[in-house]
Short mmCIF file of C-alpha atoms in Angstrom, two decimals:
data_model
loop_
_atom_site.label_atom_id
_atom_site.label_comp_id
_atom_site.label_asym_id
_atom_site.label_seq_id
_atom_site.Cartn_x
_atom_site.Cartn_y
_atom_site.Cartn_z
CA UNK Q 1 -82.75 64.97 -135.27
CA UNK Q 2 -83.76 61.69 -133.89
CA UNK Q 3 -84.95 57.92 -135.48
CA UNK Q 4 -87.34 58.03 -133.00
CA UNK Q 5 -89.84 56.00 -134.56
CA UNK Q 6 -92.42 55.81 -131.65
CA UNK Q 7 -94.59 58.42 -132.49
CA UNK Q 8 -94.86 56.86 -136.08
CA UNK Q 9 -95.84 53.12 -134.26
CA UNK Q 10 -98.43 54.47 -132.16
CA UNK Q 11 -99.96 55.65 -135.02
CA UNK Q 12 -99.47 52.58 -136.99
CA UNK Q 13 -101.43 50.67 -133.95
CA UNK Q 14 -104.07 52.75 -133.78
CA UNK Q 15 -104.92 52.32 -137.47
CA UNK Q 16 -104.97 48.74 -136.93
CA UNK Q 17 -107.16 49.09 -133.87
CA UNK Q 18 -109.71 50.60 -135.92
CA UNK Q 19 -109.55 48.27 -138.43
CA UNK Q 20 -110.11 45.67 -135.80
CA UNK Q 21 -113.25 47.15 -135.13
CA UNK Q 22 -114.87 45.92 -138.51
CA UNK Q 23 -116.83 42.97 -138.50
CA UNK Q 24 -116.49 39.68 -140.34
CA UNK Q 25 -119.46 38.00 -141.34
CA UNK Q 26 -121.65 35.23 -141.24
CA UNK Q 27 -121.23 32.23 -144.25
CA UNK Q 28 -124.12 30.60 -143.29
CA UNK Q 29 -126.81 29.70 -140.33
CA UNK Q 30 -127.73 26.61 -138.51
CA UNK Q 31 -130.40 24.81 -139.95
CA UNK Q 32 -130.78 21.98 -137.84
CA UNK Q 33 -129.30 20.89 -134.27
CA UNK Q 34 -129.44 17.45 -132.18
CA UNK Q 35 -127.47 18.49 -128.59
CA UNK Q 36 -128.07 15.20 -127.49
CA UNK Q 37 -126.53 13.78 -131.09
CA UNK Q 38 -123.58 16.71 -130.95
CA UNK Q 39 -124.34 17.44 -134.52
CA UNK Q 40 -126.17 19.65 -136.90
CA UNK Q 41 -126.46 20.95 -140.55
CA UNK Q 42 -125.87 24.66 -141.36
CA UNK Q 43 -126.99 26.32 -144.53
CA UNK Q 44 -124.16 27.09 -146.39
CA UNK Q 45 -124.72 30.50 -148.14
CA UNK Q 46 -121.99 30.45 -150.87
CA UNK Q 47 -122.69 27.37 -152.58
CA UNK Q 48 -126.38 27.01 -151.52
CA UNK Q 49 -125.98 23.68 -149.65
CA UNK Q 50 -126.89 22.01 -146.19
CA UNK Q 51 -123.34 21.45 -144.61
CA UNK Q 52 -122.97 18.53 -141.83
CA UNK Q 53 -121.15 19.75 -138.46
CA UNK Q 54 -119.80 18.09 -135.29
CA UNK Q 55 -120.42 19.74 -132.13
CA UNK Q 56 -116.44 19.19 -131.89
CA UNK Q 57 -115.48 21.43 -134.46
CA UNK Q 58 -116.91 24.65 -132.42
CA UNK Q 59 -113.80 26.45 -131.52
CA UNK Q 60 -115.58 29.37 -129.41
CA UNK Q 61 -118.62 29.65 -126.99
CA UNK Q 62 -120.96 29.34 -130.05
CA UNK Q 63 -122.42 26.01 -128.40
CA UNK Q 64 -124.78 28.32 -126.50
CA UNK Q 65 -125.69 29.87 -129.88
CA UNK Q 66 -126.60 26.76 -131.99
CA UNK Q 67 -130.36 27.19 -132.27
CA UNK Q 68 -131.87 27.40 -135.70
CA UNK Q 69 -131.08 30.98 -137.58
CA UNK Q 70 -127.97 31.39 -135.92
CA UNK Q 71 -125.34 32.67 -138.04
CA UNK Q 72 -122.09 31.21 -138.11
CA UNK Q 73 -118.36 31.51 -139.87
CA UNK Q 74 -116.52 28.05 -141.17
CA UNK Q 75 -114.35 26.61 -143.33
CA UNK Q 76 -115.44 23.57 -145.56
CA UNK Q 77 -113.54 20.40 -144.94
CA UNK Q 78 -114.24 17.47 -147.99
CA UNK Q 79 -114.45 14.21 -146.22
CA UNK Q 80 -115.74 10.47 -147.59
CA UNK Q 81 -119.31 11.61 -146.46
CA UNK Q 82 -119.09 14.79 -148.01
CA UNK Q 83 -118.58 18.72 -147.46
CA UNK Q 84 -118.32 19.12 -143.63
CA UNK Q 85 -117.77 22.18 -141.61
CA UNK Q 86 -114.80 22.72 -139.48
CA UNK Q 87 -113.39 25.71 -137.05
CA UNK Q 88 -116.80 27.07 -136.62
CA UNK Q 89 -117.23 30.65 -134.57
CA UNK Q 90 -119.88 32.84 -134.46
CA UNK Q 91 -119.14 36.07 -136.19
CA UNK Q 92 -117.66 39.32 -134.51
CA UNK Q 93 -115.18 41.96 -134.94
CA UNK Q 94 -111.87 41.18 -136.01
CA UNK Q 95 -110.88 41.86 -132.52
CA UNK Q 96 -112.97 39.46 -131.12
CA UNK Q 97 -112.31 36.36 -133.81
CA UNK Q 98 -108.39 37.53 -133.52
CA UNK Q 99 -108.43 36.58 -129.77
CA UNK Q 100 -110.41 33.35 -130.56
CA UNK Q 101 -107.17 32.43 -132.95
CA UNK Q 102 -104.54 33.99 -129.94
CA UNK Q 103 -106.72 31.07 -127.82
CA UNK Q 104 -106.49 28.25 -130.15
CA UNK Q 105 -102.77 28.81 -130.80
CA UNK Q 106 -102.19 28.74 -127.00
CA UNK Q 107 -104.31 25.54 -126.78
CA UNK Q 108 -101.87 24.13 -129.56
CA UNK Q 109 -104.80 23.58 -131.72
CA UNK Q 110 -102.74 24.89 -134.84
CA UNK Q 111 -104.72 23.85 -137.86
CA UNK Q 112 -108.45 25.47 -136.14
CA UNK Q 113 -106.30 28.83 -135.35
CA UNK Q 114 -105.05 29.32 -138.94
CA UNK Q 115 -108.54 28.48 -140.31
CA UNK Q 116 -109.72 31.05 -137.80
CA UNK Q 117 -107.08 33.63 -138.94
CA UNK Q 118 -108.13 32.66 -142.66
CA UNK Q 119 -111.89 33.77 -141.74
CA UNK Q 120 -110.70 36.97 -141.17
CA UNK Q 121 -108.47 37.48 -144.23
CA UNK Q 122 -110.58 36.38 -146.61
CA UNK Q 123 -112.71 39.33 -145.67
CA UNK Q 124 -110.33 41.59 -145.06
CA UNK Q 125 -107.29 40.45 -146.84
CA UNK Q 126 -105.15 43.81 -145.73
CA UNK Q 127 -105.28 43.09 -142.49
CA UNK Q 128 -102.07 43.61 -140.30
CA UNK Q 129 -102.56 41.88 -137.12
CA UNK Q 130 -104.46 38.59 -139.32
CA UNK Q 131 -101.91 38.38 -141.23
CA UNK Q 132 -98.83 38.87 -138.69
CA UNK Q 133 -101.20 35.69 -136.82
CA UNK Q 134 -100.73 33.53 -139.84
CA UNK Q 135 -96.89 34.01 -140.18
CA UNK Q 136 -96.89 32.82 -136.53
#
């Protein structure tokens, strides 16, 4: 009998594709955006608060996105002005926000692809291909 273990890893991958397939969501929506300023305040639905945001802190193609409503996933940064949002995406499957980490890594933007990979295990702290991100 054989340690073949291939059979046993395909399976393995194709419960993790599934899993993929489940969405993280939104933490909050844009209340207010200035293009021609590069910044905006999103409504921050866990503590209840109006969040300032920098165009430059949009780490997917979410600047097409940014009219009033539209949902978005962060992490809060505390700076001398005050909560501020960082790493923002729009949400998607964990497929799709897994690739927008793969991309930030690549682009040696370290710190937004571990926030990124963070977005997705706070929701879905069990996942495989998250977590093998963050030990990257």
């Amino acid at each position: 009998m054989g340690k073949d273990f291939s059979v046993l890893a395909s399976m393995a991958q194709a419960d993790h594709d599934l899993d993929n397939l489940n969405r993280v969501p939104a933490l909050g929506e844009v209340v207010s955006y200035f293009p021609d300023r590069a910044f905006g305040f999103i409504y921050d639905g866990t503590s209840k608060a109006t969040i300032y945001f920098s165009e430059s802190q949009i780490v997917d193609d979410s600047k097409s996105l940014l009219s009033k409503g539209a949902p978005l996933i962060y992490s809060i940064s505390q700076s001398p002005q005050g909560p501020r949002a960082v790493s923002i995406h729009k949400p998607g499957s964990i497929g799709d926000i897994l690739r927008v980490s793969e991309e930030l890594f690549l682009q040696s933007e370290f710190k937004k692809a571990l926030d990124v990979v963070e977005h997705i295990l706070k929701e879905y702290p069990d996942n495989f291909d998250a977590e093998m991100l963050r030990r990257k």
